[in-house]
Tab-separated table of C-alpha atoms in Angstrom:
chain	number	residue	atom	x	y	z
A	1	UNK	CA	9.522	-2.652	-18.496
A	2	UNK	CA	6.999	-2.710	-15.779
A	3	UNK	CA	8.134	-1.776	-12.408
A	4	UNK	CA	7.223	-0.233	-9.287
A	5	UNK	CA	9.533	1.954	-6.814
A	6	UNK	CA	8.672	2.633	-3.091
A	7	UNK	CA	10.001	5.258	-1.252
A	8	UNK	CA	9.717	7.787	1.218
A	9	UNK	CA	11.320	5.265	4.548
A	10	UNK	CA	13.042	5.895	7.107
A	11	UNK	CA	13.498	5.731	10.922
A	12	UNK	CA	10.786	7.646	12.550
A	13	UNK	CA	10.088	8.072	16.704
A	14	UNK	CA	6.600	6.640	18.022
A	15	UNK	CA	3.740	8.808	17.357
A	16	UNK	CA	5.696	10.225	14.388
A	17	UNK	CA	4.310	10.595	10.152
A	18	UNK	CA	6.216	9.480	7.042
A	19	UNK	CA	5.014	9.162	4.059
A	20	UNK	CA	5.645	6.253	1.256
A	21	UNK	CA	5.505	6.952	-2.512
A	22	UNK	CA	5.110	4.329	-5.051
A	23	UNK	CA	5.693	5.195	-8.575
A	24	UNK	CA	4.865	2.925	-11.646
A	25	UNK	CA	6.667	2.969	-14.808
A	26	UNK	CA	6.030	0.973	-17.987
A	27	UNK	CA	2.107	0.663	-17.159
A	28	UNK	CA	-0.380	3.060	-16.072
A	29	UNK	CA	-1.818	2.954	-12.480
A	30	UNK	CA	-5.192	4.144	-13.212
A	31	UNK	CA	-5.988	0.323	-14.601
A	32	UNK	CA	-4.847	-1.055	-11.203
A	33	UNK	CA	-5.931	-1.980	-7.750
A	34	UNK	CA	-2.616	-0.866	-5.660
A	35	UNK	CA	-2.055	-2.374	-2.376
A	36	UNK	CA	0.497	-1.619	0.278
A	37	UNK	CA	1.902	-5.084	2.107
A	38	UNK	CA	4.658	-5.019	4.965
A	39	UNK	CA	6.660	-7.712	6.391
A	40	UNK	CA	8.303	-7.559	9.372
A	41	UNK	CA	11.071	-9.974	10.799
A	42	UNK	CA	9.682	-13.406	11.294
A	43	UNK	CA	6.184	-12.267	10.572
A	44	UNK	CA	3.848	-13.105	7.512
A	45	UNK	CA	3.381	-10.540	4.972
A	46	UNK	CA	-0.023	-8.445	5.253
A	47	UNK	CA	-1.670	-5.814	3.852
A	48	UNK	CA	-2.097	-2.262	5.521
A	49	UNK	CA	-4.254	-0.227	2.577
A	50	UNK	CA	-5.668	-0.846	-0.499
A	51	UNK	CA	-6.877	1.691	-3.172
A	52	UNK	CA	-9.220	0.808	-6.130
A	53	UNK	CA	-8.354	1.537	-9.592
A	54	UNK	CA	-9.976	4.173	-11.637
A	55	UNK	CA	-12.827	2.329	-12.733
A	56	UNK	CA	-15.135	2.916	-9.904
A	57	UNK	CA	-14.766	-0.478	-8.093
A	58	UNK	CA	-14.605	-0.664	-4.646
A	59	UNK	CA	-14.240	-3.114	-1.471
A	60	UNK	CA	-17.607	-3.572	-0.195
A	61	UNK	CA	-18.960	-2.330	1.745
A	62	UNK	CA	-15.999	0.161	2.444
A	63	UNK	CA	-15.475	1.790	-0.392
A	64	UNK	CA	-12.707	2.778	-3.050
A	65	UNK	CA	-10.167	2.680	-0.534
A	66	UNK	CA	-10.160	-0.322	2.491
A	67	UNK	CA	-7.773	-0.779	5.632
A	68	UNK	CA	-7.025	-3.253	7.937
A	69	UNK	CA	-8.257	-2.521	11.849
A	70	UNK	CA	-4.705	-2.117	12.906
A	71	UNK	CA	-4.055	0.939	10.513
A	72	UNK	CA	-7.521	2.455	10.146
A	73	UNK	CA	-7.625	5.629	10.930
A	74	UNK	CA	-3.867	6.106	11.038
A	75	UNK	CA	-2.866	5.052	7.217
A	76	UNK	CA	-4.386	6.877	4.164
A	77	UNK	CA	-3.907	5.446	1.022
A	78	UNK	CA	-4.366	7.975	-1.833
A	79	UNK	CA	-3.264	7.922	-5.938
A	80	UNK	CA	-1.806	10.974	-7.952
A	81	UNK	CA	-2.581	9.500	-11.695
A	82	UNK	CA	-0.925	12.188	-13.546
A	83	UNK	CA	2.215	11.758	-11.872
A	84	UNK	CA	1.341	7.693	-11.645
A	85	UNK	CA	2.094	7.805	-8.230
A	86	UNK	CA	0.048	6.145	-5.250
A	87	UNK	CA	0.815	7.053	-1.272
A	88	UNK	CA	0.513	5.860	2.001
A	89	UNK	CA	0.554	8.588	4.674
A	90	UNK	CA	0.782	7.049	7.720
A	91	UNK	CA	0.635	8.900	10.783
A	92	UNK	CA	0.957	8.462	14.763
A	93	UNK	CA	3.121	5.487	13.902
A	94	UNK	CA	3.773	2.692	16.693
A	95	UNK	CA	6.620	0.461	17.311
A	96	UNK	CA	5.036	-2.637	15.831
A	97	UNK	CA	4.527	-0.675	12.578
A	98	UNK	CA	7.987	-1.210	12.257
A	99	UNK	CA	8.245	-3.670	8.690
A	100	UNK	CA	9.394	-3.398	5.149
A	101	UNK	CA	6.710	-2.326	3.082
A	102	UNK	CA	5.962	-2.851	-0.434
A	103	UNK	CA	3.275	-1.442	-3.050
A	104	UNK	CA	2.102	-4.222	-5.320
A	105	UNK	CA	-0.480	-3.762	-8.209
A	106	UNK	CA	-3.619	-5.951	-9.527
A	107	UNK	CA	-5.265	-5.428	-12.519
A	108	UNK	CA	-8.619	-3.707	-13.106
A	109	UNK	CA	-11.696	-5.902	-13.529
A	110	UNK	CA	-11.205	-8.531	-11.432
A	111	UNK	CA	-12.624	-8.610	-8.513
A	112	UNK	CA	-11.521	-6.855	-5.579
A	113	UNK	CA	-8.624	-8.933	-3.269
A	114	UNK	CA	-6.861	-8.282	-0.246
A	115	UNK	CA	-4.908	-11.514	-0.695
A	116	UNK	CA	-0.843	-10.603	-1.577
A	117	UNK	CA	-1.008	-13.521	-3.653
A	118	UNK	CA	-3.182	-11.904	-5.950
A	119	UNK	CA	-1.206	-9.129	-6.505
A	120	UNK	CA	1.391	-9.446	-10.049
A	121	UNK	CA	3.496	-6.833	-10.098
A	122	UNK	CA	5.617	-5.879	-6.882
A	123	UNK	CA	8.335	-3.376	-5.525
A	124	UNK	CA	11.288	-4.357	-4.132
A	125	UNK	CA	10.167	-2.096	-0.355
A	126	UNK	CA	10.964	0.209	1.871
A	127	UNK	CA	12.264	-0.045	5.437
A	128	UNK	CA	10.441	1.828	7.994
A	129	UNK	CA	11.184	1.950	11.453
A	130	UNK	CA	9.400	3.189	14.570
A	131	UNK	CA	11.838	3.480	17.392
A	132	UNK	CA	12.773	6.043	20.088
């Protein structure tokens, strides 16, 4: 069965770090384009980082990995393979970070999307929350 798990949210002050797993079971991650998407109350869902899968794609002209202005240089998006695990550290967190968020995955070979509607498979989220 193919699934994916977030974790790793929680309630954190302004300025504060957590750090979001996502862990794959039933397929292998390396074949994948992972995304992370939030959606906060009332808001559209959008993505915050994107990693490429193992096959040496990337979002031009960025790269393997490609954020958003409103996370760059905050959120790093990274992948573990042997543990089929990808991350999202996200550090000096604001209040308007606050959102679920969810790791969704796209297959390999396609070409690269930032769109959630070309994403298949999906977790279920994680609440995080930025407040003092």
């Amino acid at each position: 069965q193919v699934q994916l798990v977030e974790s790793g949210g929680g309630l954190v002050q302004p300025g504060g770090s957590l750090r979001l797993s996502c862990a794959a079971s039933g397929f292998s991650l390396d074949y994948y384009t992972i995304g992370w998407f939030r959606q906060a109350p009332g808001k559209e869902r959008e993505g915050v980082a994107y990693i490429s899968a193992s096959d040496g794609s990337i979002f031009y002209p960025d790269g393997p990995t490609y954020y958003p202005d409103s996370v760059k240089g905050r959120f790093t998006i990274s992948r573990d393979n042997d543990k089929n695990t990808v991350y999202l550290q996200m550090d000096n967190l604001k209040p308007e970070d606050t959102a679920i968020y969810y790791c969704a995955g796209r297959p390999a070979g396609e070409e690269q999307s930032i769109l959630a509607s070309d994403y298949v498979y999906w977790g279920q989220g994680t609440q995080v929350t930025v407040a003092s």
